[in-house]
PDB file of C-alpha atoms in Angstrom:
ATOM      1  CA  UNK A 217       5.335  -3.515 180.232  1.00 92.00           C
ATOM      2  CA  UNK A 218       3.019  -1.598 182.268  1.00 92.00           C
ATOM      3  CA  UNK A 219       3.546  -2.787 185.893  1.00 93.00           C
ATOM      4  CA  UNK A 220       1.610  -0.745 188.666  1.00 92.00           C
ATOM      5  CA  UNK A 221       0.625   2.736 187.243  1.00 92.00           C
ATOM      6  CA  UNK A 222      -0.658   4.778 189.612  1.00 89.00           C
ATOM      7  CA  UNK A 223       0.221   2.817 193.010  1.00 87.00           C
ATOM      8  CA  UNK A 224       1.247   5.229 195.481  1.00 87.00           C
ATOM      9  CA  UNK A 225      -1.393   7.502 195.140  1.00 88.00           C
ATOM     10  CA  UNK A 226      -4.565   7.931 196.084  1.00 89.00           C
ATOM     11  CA  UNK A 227      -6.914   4.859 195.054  1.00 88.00           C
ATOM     12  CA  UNK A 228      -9.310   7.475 192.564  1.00 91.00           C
ATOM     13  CA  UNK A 229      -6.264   9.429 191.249  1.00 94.00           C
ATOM     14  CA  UNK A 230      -4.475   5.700 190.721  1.00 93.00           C
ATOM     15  CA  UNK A 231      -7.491   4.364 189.122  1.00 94.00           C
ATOM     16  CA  UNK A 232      -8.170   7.350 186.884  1.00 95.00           C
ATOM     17  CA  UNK A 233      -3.725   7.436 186.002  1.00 95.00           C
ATOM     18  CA  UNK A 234      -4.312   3.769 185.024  1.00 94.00           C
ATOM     19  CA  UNK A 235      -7.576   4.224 183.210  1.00 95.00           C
ATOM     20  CA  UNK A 236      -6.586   7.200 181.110  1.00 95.00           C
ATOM     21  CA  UNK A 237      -3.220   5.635 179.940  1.00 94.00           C
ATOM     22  CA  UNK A 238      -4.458   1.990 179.016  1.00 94.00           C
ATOM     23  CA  UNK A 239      -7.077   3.972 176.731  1.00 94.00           C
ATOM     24  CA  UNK A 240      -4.365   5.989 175.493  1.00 94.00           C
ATOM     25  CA  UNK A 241      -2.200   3.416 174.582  1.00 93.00           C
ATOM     26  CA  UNK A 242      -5.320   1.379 173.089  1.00 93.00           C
ATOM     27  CA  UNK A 243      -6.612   4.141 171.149  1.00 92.00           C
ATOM     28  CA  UNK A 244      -3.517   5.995 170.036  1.00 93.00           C
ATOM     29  CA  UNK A 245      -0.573   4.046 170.655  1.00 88.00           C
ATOM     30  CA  UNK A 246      -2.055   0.861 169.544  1.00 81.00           C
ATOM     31  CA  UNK A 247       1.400  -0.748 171.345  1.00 83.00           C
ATOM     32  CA  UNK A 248       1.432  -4.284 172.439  1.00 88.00           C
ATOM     33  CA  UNK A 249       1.128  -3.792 175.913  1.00 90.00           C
ATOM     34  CA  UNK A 250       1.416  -5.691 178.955  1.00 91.00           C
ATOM     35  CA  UNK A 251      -0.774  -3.877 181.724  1.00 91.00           C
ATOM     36  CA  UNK A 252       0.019  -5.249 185.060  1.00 91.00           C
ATOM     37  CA  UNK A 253      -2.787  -3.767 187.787  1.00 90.00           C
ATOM     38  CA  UNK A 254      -4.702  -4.629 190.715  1.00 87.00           C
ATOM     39  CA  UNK A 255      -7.999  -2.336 189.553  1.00 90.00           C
ATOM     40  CA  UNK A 256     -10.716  -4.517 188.705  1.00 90.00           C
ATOM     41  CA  UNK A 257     -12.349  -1.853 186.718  1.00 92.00           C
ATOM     42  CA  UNK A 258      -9.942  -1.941 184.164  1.00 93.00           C
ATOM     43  CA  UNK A 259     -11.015  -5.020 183.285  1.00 94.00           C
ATOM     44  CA  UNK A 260     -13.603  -2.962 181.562  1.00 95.00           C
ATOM     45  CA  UNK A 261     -11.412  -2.012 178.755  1.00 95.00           C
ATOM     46  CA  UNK A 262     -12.117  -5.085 176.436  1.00 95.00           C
ATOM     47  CA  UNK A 263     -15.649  -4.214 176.056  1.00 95.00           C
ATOM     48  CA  UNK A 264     -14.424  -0.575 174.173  1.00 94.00           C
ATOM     49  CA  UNK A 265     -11.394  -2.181 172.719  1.00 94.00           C
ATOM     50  CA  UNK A 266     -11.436  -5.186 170.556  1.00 94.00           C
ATOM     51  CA  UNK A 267      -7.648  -5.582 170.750  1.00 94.00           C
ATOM     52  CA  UNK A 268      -7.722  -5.328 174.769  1.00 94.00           C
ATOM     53  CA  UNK A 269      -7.905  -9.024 176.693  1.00 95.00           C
ATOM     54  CA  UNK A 270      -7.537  -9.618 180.180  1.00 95.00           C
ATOM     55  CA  UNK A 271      -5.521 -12.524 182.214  1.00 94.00           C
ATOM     56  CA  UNK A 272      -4.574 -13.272 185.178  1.00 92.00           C
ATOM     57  CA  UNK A 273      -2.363 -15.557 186.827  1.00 89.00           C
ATOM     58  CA  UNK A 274      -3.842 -18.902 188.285  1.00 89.00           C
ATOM     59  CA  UNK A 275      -3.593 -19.614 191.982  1.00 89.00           C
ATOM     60  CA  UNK A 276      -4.804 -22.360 194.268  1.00 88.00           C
ATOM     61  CA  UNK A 277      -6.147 -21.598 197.670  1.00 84.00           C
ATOM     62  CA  UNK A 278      -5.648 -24.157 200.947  1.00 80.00           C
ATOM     63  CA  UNK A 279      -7.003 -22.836 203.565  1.00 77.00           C
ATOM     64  CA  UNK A 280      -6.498 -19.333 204.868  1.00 70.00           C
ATOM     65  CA  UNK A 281      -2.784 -19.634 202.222  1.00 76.00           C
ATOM     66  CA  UNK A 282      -2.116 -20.008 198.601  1.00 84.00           C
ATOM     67  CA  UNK A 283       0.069 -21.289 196.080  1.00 88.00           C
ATOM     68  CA  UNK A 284       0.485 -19.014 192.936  1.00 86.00           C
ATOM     69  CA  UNK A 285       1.044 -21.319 189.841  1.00 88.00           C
ATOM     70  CA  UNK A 286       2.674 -18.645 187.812  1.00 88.00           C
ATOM     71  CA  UNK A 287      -0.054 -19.777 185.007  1.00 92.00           C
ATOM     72  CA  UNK A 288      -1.506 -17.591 182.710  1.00 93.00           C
ATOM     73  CA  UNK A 289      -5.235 -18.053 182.404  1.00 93.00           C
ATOM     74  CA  UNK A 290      -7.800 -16.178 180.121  1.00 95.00           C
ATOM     75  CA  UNK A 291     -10.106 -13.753 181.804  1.00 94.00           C
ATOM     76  CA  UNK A 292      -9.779 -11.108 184.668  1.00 93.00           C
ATOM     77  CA  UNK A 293      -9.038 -12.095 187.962  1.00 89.00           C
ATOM     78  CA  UNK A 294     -12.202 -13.162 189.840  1.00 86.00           C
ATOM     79  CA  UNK A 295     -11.133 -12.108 193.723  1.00 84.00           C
ATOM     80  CA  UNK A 296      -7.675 -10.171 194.935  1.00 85.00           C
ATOM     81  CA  UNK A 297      -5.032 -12.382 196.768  1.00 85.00           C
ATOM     82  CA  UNK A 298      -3.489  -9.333 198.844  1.00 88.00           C
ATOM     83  CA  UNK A 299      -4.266 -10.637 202.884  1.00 90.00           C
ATOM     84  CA  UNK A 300      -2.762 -14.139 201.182  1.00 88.00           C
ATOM     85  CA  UNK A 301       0.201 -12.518 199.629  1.00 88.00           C
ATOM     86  CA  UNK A 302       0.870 -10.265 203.011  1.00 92.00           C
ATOM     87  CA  UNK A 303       0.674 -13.356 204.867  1.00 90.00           C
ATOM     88  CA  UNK A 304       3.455 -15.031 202.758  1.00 90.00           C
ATOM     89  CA  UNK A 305       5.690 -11.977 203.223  1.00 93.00           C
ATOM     90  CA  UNK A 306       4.975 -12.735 207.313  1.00 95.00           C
ATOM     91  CA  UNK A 307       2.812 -10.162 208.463  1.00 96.00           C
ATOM     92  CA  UNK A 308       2.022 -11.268 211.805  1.00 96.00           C
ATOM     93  CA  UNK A 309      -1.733 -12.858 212.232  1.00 95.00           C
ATOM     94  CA  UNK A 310      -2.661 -10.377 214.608  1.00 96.00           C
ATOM     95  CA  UNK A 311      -2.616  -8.016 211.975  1.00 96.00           C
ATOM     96  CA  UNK A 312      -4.134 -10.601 209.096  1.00 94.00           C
ATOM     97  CA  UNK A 313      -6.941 -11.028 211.305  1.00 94.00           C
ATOM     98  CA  UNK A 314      -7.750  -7.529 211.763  1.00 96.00           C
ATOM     99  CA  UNK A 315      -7.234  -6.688 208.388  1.00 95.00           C
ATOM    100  CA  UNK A 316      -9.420  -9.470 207.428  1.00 92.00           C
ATOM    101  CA  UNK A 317     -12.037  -8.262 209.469  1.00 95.00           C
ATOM    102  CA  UNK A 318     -11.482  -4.406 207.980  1.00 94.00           C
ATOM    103  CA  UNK A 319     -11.518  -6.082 204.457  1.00 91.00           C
ATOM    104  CA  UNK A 320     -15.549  -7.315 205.050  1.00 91.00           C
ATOM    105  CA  UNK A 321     -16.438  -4.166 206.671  1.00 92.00           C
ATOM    106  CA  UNK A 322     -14.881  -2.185 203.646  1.00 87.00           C
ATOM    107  CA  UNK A 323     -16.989  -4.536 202.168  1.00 86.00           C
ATOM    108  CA  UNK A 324     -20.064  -4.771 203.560  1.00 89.00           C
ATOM    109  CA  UNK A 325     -20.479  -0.680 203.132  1.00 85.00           C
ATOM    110  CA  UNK A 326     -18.334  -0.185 199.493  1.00 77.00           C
ATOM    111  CA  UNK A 327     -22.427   0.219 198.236  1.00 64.00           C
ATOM    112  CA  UNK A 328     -22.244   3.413 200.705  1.00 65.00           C
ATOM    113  CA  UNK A 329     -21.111   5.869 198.452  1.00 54.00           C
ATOM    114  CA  UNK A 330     -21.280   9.475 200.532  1.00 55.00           C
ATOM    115  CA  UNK A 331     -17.760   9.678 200.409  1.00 54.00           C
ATOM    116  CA  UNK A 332     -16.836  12.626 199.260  1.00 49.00           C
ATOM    117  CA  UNK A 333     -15.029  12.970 195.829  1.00 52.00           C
ATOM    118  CA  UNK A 334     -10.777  14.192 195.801  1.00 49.00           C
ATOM    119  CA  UNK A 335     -10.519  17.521 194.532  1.00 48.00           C
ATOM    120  CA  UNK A 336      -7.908  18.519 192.406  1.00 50.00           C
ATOM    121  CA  UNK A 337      -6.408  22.498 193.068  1.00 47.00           C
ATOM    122  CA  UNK A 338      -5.882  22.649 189.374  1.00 47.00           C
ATOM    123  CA  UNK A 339      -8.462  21.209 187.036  1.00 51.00           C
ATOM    124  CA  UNK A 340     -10.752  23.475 185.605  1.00 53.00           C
ATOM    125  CA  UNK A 341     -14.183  22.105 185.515  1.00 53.00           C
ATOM    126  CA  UNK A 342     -15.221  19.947 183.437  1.00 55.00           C
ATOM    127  CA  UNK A 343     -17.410  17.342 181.830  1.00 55.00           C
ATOM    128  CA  UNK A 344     -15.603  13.852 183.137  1.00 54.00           C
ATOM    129  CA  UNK A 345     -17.735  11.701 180.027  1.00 54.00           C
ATOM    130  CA  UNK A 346     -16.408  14.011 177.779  1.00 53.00           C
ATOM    131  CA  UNK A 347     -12.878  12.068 177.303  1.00 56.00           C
ATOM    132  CA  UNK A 348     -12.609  13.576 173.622  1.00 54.00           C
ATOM    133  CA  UNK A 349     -11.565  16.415 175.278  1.00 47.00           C
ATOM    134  CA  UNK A 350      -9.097  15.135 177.860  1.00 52.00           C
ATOM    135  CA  UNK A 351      -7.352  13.156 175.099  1.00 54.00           C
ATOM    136  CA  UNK A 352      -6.685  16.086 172.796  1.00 48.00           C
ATOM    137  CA  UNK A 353      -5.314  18.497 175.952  1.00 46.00           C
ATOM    138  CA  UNK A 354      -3.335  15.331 176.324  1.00 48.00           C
ATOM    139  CA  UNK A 355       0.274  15.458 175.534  1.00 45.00           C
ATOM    140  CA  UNK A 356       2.162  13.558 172.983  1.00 44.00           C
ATOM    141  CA  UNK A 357       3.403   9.981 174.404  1.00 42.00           C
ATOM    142  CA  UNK A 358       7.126   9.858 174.253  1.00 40.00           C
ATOM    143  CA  UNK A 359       8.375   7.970 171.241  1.00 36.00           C
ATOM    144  CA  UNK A 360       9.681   5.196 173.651  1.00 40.00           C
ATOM    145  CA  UNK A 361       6.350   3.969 173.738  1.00 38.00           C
ATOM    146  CA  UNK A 362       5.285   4.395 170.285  1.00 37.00           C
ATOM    147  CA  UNK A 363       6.626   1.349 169.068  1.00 38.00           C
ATOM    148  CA  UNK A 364       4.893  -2.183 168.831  1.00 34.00           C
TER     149      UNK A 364
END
């Protein structure tokens, strides 16, 4: 069980944590894996990996809540439930509201892409398609997850 990798960090340097180890453990490992993660763009994997399927779990909206059914459902989640889920927990609607409002201006302009990329003080430059290369600098997984 994979629950979270790379929460706590930076969104790119999550993404690219999560990413590089669900290949890894597709393409090496070859583990049966449970990948619990909120990028959508590792729902990307079954189209290079055969043995790779996404789920989700069903919900039903009413309103501006939801009721999670704790159903597992083929497919990759189609929106993210996190404003619903922060409501539950009883963030106060002051703060919903605003956050709702940040949420359509995040994106309204996520097709604005001058951002400017995270650098990293000790990567060598390099080629990021060329992920032959990152996966033999890789090190060995520990034999914890080498199993099926």
């Amino acid at each position: 069980l994979m629950d979270e990798i790379g929460r706590g960090t930076s969104t790119f340097d999550g993404l690219a944590l999560a990413w590089a180890i669900a290949r890894h453990l597709l393409s090496h490992n070859r583990s049966h894996t449970l990948f619990a993660t909120h990028y959508f763009e590792l729902t990307q994997l079954p189209q290079e990996f055969a043995q790779a399927a996404n789920v989700h779990l069903s919900a039903v909206e009413h309103g501006d809540g939801i009721v999670f059914l704790h159903a597992v459902q083929e497919g990759p989640a189609s929106q993210s439930y996190g404003l619903q889920v922060a409501q539950l927990a009883g963030v106060p609607q002051p703060v919903i509201r605003a956050a709702r409002k940040r949420l359509a201006w995040l994106e309204q302009h996520s097709a604005d892409t001058g951002a400017t990329p995270q650098l990293d003080l000790f990567a060598l430059p390099s080629d990021p398609s060329d992920d032959d290369a990152a996966e033999a600098a890789a090190p060995a997984a520990p034999s914890a997850l080498a199993g099926a």
